[in-house]
Amino acid sequence: MRVQSDRSSTRPRVENHAHIAINGNLALAENIASAGTIASAGTSVLTPHLPAPIVHLAGERVKDPVFDQAASKEQGRFDVQNVSVAYNGVPAVSDVNCAIASHQVTSLIGPSGCGKSTLLRSFNRMNDMLGNVTVTGSIKLDGHDINSPATNVVALRTRVGMVFQQPSVFPLSIYDNVAYGPRLRGRVSASDLDALVEDNLRKAAIWDEVKDILHKSALGLSGGQQQRLCIARALAISPEVLLMDEPCSALDPISTSQIEQTIQQLKEQMTIIIVTHNMQQAQRVSDTTMFMLRESMSEPAHLVEMGPTKEIFDNPHDQRTRDYISGRFG
């Protein structure tokens, strides 16, 4: 199915959050600047004071009865209707309508500042953490409106994990980075935890590189290794959806290729939504592509066209899509 539109700031500081698990992949959101937290992509690492494992979950997974019932029917499908996002009352994204299929890779492409990351963060309500953000319309995950007052946001972010543009490893060992989420969610035996760490490092295509240094600091890894470790950490809490915000933008070609291979393998287990400026990457990894555009700084961004990736790149319906992917602008 194709969706085609007929339409031709400064972010506030995010305060400290007690629940490290709040954003799905256990790395704090961008711009967290309060002491005692771990800064995320693009910021310096502050002196960490990670909460002890199993602090607020009392040995159990965070549950949401309404959400759990909906999630049992389908796994990782989003239905988006008339979604608009505004920062401080200024529209940033307007009237997005789309359906994101489960167990596929969907790429969000478009020029810088066209709302790709804003829309991506809407899928696990990460925008909530930026403050003074208004989201209207409906975003349903497996039939449940994630913006409903009944939604348990921690449960949502457990199901919808996120990997940021810059690797945001914890200043802990490689092992403890992956084990942190399962420990926080509930009691896990040592043998089960060992198996879980190995399994997720294998899924992230980094096990062979780190199996002999599991108890060394993750900060000693290369950028590509750190990014794959972040993927392993996100996978350790068994998300149904993985959001990836330009995960390869700062990586070399070899690391990029390894992560792309990982994405292809992971889509058998979960839905993946990736923001990328790399047109070749979008063609290599995604099943579906969404092209977003902001026509001018006085207008909000909007979805121009969505469809199978091969069709979007070989035969787009909208001239603006054709111009963008051919390099005429952007």
GROMACS .gro file of C-alpha atoms in nm:
model
  330
    1MET     CA    1   0.000   0.000   0.000
    2ARG     CA    2   0.121   0.350  -0.085
    3VAL     CA    3   0.037   0.668   0.097
    4GLN     CA    4   0.079   0.998  -0.085
    5SER     CA    5   0.013   1.347   0.040
    6ASP     CA    6  -0.151   1.609  -0.179
    7ARG     CA    7   0.033   1.888   0.006
    8SER     CA    8   0.293   2.060  -0.194
    9SER     CA    9   1.397   2.565   1.797
   10THR     CA   10   1.560   2.510   2.043
   11ARG     CA   11   1.477   2.210   2.262
   12PRO     CA   12   1.426   2.252   2.635
   13ARG     CA   13   1.651   2.083   2.886
   14VAL     CA   14   1.536   1.743   3.000
   15GLU     CA   15   1.538   1.688   3.371
   16ASN     CA   16   1.678   1.388   3.550
   17HIS     CA   17   1.459   1.076   3.546
   18ALA     CA   18   1.471   0.819   3.823
   19HIS     CA   19   1.390   0.529   3.593
   20ILE     CA   20   1.683   0.455   3.367
   21ALA     CA   21   1.458   0.203   3.189
   22ILE     CA   22   1.228   0.481   3.078
   23ASN     CA   23   1.336   0.496   2.715
   24GLY     CA   24   1.334   0.136   2.606
   25ASN     CA   25   1.700   0.073   2.529
   26LEU     CA   26   1.820   0.191   2.870
   27ALA     CA   27   2.024   0.479   2.733
   28LEU     CA   28   1.903   0.820   2.844
   29ALA     CA   29   1.740   1.056   2.597
   30GLU     CA   30   1.940   1.324   2.424
   31ASN     CA   31   2.010   1.646   2.614
   32ILE     CA   32   1.983   1.494   2.963
   33ALA     CA   33   2.209   1.723   3.157
   34SER     CA   34   2.129   1.667   3.522
   35ALA     CA   35   2.408   1.544   3.749
   36GLY     CA   36   2.390   1.178   3.844
   37THR     CA   37   2.267   1.066   3.502
   38ILE     CA   38   2.435   0.932   3.194
   39ALA     CA   39   2.448   1.183   2.914
   40SER     CA   40   2.343   1.055   2.577
   41ALA     CA   41   2.449   1.107   2.220
   42GLY     CA   42   2.651   1.418   2.163
   43THR     CA   43   2.700   1.509   2.530
   44SER     CA   44   2.976   1.431   2.776
   45VAL     CA   45   2.945   1.144   3.019
   46LEU     CA   46   2.881   1.271   3.368
   47THR     CA   47   2.970   1.088   3.684
   48PRO     CA   48   2.716   0.805   3.676
   49HIS     CA   49   2.502   0.696   3.963
   50LEU     CA   50   2.307   0.412   3.807
   51PRO     CA   51   2.016   0.291   4.015
   52ALA     CA   52   2.067  -0.049   4.168
   53PRO     CA   53   1.906  -0.328   3.966
   54ILE     CA   54   1.548  -0.418   4.052
   55VAL     CA   55   1.467  -0.087   4.214
   56HIS     CA   56   1.116  -0.010   4.098
   57LEU     CA   57   0.995  -0.327   3.929
   58ALA     CA   58   0.997  -0.544   4.240
   59GLY     CA   59   1.116  -0.846   4.047
   60GLU     CA   60   0.843  -0.826   3.782
   61ARG     CA   61   0.808  -0.689   3.432
   62VAL     CA   62   0.617  -0.363   3.407
   63LYS     CA   63   0.266  -0.457   3.297
   64ASP     CA   64  -0.019  -0.278   3.128
   65PRO     CA   65  -0.330  -0.502   3.110
   66VAL     CA   66  -0.489  -0.310   2.822
   67PHE     CA   67  -0.164  -0.297   2.629
   68ASP     CA   68  -0.078  -0.662   2.702
   69GLN     CA   69  -0.413  -0.775   2.564
   70ALA     CA   70  -0.368  -0.573   2.244
   71ALA     CA   71  -0.007  -0.685   2.200
   72SER     CA   72  -0.104  -1.051   2.210
   73LYS     CA   73  -0.299  -1.016   1.885
   74GLU     CA   74  -0.027  -0.863   1.666
   75GLN     CA   75   0.337  -0.785   1.715
   76GLY     CA   76   0.483  -0.450   1.630
   77ARG     CA   77   0.238  -0.292   1.385
   78PHE     CA   78   0.180   0.084   1.395
   79ASP     CA   79  -0.126   0.261   1.257
   80VAL     CA   80  -0.080   0.638   1.243
   81GLN     CA   81  -0.376   0.868   1.177
   82ASN     CA   82  -0.366   1.247   1.144
   83VAL     CA   83  -0.061   1.281   1.371
   84SER     CA   84   0.082   1.629   1.426
   85VAL     CA   85   0.359   1.733   1.664
   86ALA     CA   86   0.430   2.083   1.796
   87TYR     CA   87   0.716   2.216   2.011
   88ASN     CA   88   0.620   2.509   2.234
   89GLY     CA   89   0.308   2.552   2.023
   90VAL     CA   90   0.504   2.570   1.696
   91PRO     CA   91   0.401   2.292   1.451
   92ALA     CA   92   0.692   2.065   1.361
   93VAL     CA   93   0.515   1.775   1.190
   94SER     CA   94   0.168   1.790   1.041
   95ASP     CA   95  -0.104   1.540   0.955
   96VAL     CA   96   0.093   1.216   0.908
   97ASN     CA   97  -0.108   0.911   0.804
   98CYS     CA   98   0.056   0.573   0.751
   99ALA     CA   99   0.059   0.206   0.845
  100ILE     CA  100   0.389   0.046   0.944
  101ALA     CA  101   0.386  -0.329   0.895
  102SER     CA  102   0.524  -0.566   1.156
  103HIS     CA  103   0.845  -0.760   1.097
  104GLN     CA  104   0.962  -0.528   0.825
  105VAL     CA  105   1.222  -0.252   0.804
  106THR     CA  106   1.077   0.093   0.734
  107SER     CA  107   1.313   0.379   0.645
  108LEU     CA  108   1.237   0.745   0.708
  109ILE     CA  109   1.421   0.963   0.456
  110GLY     CA  110   1.422   1.334   0.380
  111PRO     CA  111   1.636   1.647   0.421
  112SER     CA  112   1.764   1.756   0.761
  113GLY     CA  113   1.495   1.922   0.970
  114CYS     CA  114   1.202   1.753   0.800
  115GLY     CA  115   1.063   1.585   1.111
  116LYS     CA  116   1.204   1.234   1.072
  117SER     CA  117   1.346   1.208   1.424
  118THR     CA  118   1.045   1.388   1.570
  119LEU     CA  119   0.812   1.130   1.415
  120LEU     CA  120   1.041   0.845   1.518
  121ARG     CA  121   1.040   0.960   1.882
  122SER     CA  122   0.662   0.972   1.871
  123PHE     CA  123   0.650   0.595   1.837
  124ASN     CA  124   0.767   0.541   2.195
  125ARG     CA  125   0.672   0.883   2.334
  126MET     CA  126   1.029   0.995   2.374
  127ASN     CA  127   0.910   1.343   2.279
  128ASP     CA  128   0.738   1.353   2.617
  129MET     CA  129   1.081   1.390   2.775
  130LEU     CA  130   1.161   1.708   2.585
  131GLY     CA  131   0.889   1.909   2.759
  132ASN     CA  132   0.613   2.129   2.619
  133VAL     CA  133   0.548   1.897   2.325
  134THR     CA  134   0.196   1.849   2.192
  135VAL     CA  135   0.101   1.539   1.993
  136THR     CA  136  -0.241   1.516   1.832
  137GLY     CA  137  -0.396   1.239   1.627
  138SER     CA  138  -0.371   0.865   1.687
  139ILE     CA  139  -0.069   0.633   1.701
  140LYS     CA  140  -0.176   0.275   1.761
  141LEU     CA  141   0.065  -0.006   1.838
  142ASP     CA  142  -0.101  -0.343   1.786
  143GLY     CA  143  -0.439  -0.171   1.806
  144HIS     CA  144  -0.374   0.025   2.126
  145ASP     CA  145  -0.343   0.405   2.122
  146ILE     CA  146  -0.003   0.473   2.280
  147ASN     CA  147  -0.105   0.829   2.372
  148SER     CA  148  -0.404   0.710   2.572
  149PRO     CA  149  -0.401   0.809   2.943
  150ALA     CA  150  -0.433   0.436   3.015
  151THR     CA  151  -0.094   0.359   2.855
  152ASN     CA  152   0.187   0.263   3.088
  153VAL     CA  153   0.473   0.456   2.928
  154VAL     CA  154   0.746   0.241   3.086
  155ALA     CA  155   0.576  -0.069   2.945
  156LEU     CA  156   0.555   0.104   2.606
  157ARG     CA  157   0.925   0.186   2.605
  158THR     CA  158   1.004  -0.170   2.700
  159ARG     CA  159   0.820  -0.285   2.389
  160VAL     CA  160   0.956  -0.011   2.168
  161GLY     CA  161   1.332   0.019   2.216
  162MET     CA  162   1.557   0.285   2.067
  163VAL     CA  163   1.914   0.317   1.941
  164PHE     CA  164   2.046   0.671   1.908
  165GLN     CA  165   2.264   0.836   1.647
  166GLN     CA  166   2.576   0.828   1.866
  167PRO     CA  167   2.660   0.522   2.075
  168SER     CA  168   2.558   0.580   2.436
  169VAL     CA  169   2.716   0.295   2.629
  170PHE     CA  170   2.713   0.292   3.006
  171PRO     CA  171   3.053   0.332   3.178
  172LEU     CA  172   3.027  -0.030   3.289
  173SER     CA  173   3.162  -0.356   3.156
  174ILE     CA  174   3.043  -0.493   2.824
  175TYR     CA  175   2.862  -0.769   3.014
  176ASP     CA  176   2.690  -0.529   3.255
  177ASN     CA  177   2.573  -0.304   2.970
  178VAL     CA  178   2.372  -0.590   2.824
  179ALA     CA  179   2.267  -0.734   3.160
  180TYR     CA  180   2.151  -0.405   3.306
  181GLY     CA  181   1.800  -0.411   3.159
  182PRO     CA  182   1.714  -0.770   3.252
  183ARG     CA  183   1.848  -0.709   3.604
  184LEU     CA  184   1.637  -0.396   3.635
  185ARG     CA  185   1.323  -0.572   3.512
  186GLY     CA  186   1.341  -0.875   3.735
  187ARG     CA  187   1.543  -1.141   3.905
  188VAL     CA  188   1.751  -1.349   3.664
  189SER     CA  189   1.974  -1.638   3.763
  190ALA     CA  190   2.345  -1.609   3.686
  191SER     CA  191   2.333  -1.892   3.432
  192ASP     CA  192   2.029  -1.747   3.258
  193LEU     CA  193   2.191  -1.405   3.253
  194ASP     CA  194   2.508  -1.545   3.097
  195ALA     CA  195   2.304  -1.706   2.822
  196LEU     CA  196   2.098  -1.393   2.768
  197VAL     CA  197   2.407  -1.173   2.736
  198GLU     CA  198   2.568  -1.408   2.487
  199ASP     CA  199   2.250  -1.447   2.284
  200ASN     CA  200   2.197  -1.075   2.242
  201LEU     CA  201   2.561  -1.003   2.166
  202ARG     CA  202   2.535  -1.268   1.894
  203LYS     CA  203   2.218  -1.108   1.757
  204ALA     CA  204   2.399  -0.776   1.740
  205ALA     CA  205   2.689  -0.941   1.552
  206ILE     CA  206   2.951  -0.850   1.812
  207TRP     CA  207   2.992  -1.165   2.023
  208ASP     CA  208   3.304  -1.294   1.846
  209GLU     CA  209   3.475  -0.960   1.898
  210VAL     CA  210   3.404  -0.925   2.270
  211LYS     CA  211   3.361  -1.277   2.409
  212ASP     CA  212   3.706  -1.268   2.567
  213ILE     CA  213   3.674  -0.917   2.714
  214LEU     CA  214   3.319  -0.921   2.852
  215HIS     CA  215   3.425  -0.778   3.187
  216LYS     CA  216   3.628  -0.491   3.046
  217SER     CA  217   3.486  -0.142   3.013
  218ALA     CA  218   3.254  -0.081   2.720
  219LEU     CA  219   3.415   0.260   2.679
  220GLY     CA  220   3.722   0.090   2.534
  221LEU     CA  221   3.530  -0.038   2.230
  222SER     CA  222   3.542   0.129   1.890
  223GLY     CA  223   3.249   0.342   1.775
  224GLY     CA  224   3.106   0.064   1.561
  225GLN     CA  225   3.141  -0.187   1.842
  226GLN     CA  226   2.977   0.050   2.089
  227GLN     CA  227   2.681   0.099   1.853
  228ARG     CA  228   2.634  -0.276   1.817
  229LEU     CA  229   2.661  -0.307   2.196
  230CYS     CA  230   2.378  -0.051   2.224
  231ILE     CA  231   2.174  -0.268   1.989
  232ALA     CA  232   2.246  -0.573   2.204
  233ARG     CA  233   2.143  -0.378   2.514
  234ALA     CA  234   1.817  -0.277   2.347
  235LEU     CA  235   1.748  -0.636   2.240
  236ALA     CA  236   1.808  -0.768   2.591
  237ILE     CA  237   1.468  -0.647   2.707
  238SER     CA  238   1.293  -0.822   2.414
  239PRO     CA  239   1.130  -0.527   2.234
  240GLU     CA  240   0.867  -0.579   1.968
  241VAL     CA  241   0.987  -0.270   1.782
  242LEU     CA  242   1.334  -0.119   1.747
  243LEU     CA  243   1.368   0.249   1.656
  244MET     CA  244   1.703   0.352   1.507
  245ASP     CA  245   1.789   0.719   1.464
  246GLU     CA  246   2.071   0.737   1.208
  247PRO     CA  247   2.258   0.452   1.379
  248CYS     CA  248   2.540   0.446   1.121
  249SER     CA  249   2.595   0.816   1.060
  250ALA     CA  250   2.922   0.829   1.255
  251LEU     CA  251   3.053   0.486   1.156
  252ASP     CA  252   3.303   0.362   0.902
  253PRO     CA  253   3.187   0.149   0.604
  254ILE     CA  254   3.281  -0.182   0.766
  255SER     CA  255   3.090  -0.107   1.088
  256THR     CA  256   2.798   0.023   0.882
  257SER     CA  257   2.786  -0.301   0.683
  258GLN     CA  258   2.787  -0.507   1.003
  259ILE     CA  259   2.497  -0.311   1.148
  260GLU     CA  260   2.303  -0.336   0.823
  261GLN     CA  261   2.347  -0.714   0.830
  262THR     CA  262   2.223  -0.713   1.189
  263ILE     CA  263   1.913  -0.514   1.087
  264GLN     CA  264   1.832  -0.767   0.816
  265GLN     CA  265   1.857  -1.053   1.064
  266LEU     CA  266   1.655  -0.879   1.334
  267LYS     CA  267   1.350  -0.805   1.121
  268GLU     CA  268   1.256  -1.172   1.150
  269GLN     CA  269   1.201  -1.108   1.520
  270MET     CA  270   1.075  -0.749   1.537
  271THR     CA  271   0.965  -0.437   1.352
  272ILE     CA  272   1.244  -0.191   1.274
  273ILE     CA  273   1.202   0.178   1.190
  274ILE     CA  274   1.519   0.358   1.088
  275VAL     CA  275   1.597   0.722   1.013
  276THR     CA  276   1.871   0.758   0.755
  277HIS     CA  277   2.021   1.023   0.526
  278ASN     CA  278   2.197   0.751   0.328
  279MET     CA  279   1.986   0.672   0.021
  280GLN     CA  280   2.190   0.361  -0.057
  281GLN     CA  281   2.139   0.236   0.297
  282ALA     CA  282   1.765   0.286   0.272
  283GLN     CA  283   1.763   0.080  -0.047
  284ARG     CA  284   1.979  -0.194   0.104
  285VAL     CA  285   1.801  -0.249   0.435
  286SER     CA  286   1.438  -0.139   0.410
  287ASP     CA  287   1.121  -0.299   0.280
  288THR     CA  288   0.923   0.025   0.292
  289THR     CA  289   1.034   0.387   0.262
  290MET     CA  290   0.868   0.706   0.386
  291PHE     CA  291   0.977   1.039   0.236
  292MET     CA  292   0.921   1.342   0.457
  293LEU     CA  293   0.967   1.706   0.361
  294ARG     CA  294   0.945   2.053   0.508
  295GLU     CA  295   0.861   2.287   0.223
  296SER     CA  296   0.975   2.599   0.409
  297MET     CA  297   1.073   2.707   0.759
  298SER     CA  298   0.730   2.863   0.801
  299GLU     CA  299   0.555   2.529   0.741
  300PRO     CA  300   0.560   2.205   0.939
  301ALA     CA  301   0.705   1.889   0.790
  302HIS     CA  302   0.475   1.633   0.636
  303LEU     CA  303   0.478   1.290   0.476
  304VAL     CA  304   0.500   1.325   0.100
  305GLU     CA  305   0.503   0.963  -0.009
  306MET     CA  306   0.527   0.611   0.128
  307GLY     CA  307   0.557   0.279  -0.047
  308PRO     CA  308   0.772  -0.028  -0.118
  309THR     CA  309   1.135   0.080  -0.121
  310LYS     CA  310   1.207  -0.042  -0.474
  311GLU     CA  311   0.906   0.145  -0.607
  312ILE     CA  312   0.988   0.465  -0.419
  313PHE     CA  313   1.340   0.470  -0.563
  314ASP     CA  314   1.262   0.338  -0.912
  315ASN     CA  315   0.925   0.495  -0.980
  316PRO     CA  316   0.811   0.751  -0.722
  317HIS     CA  317   0.468   0.903  -0.772
  318ASP     CA  318   0.555   1.250  -0.647
  319GLN     CA  319   0.799   1.476  -0.831
  320ARG     CA  320   0.936   1.601  -0.499
  321THR     CA  321   1.035   1.246  -0.408
  322ARG     CA  322   1.199   1.201  -0.745
  323ASP     CA  323   1.392   1.526  -0.706
  324TYR     CA  324   1.515   1.433  -0.358
  325ILE     CA  325   1.637   1.082  -0.431
  326SER     CA  326   1.806   1.203  -0.751
  327GLY     CA  327   2.002   1.460  -0.550
  328ARG     CA  328   1.841   1.774  -0.691
  329PHE     CA  329   1.791   1.905  -0.339
  330GLY     CA  330   1.848   1.799   0.021
   0.00000   0.00000   0.00000
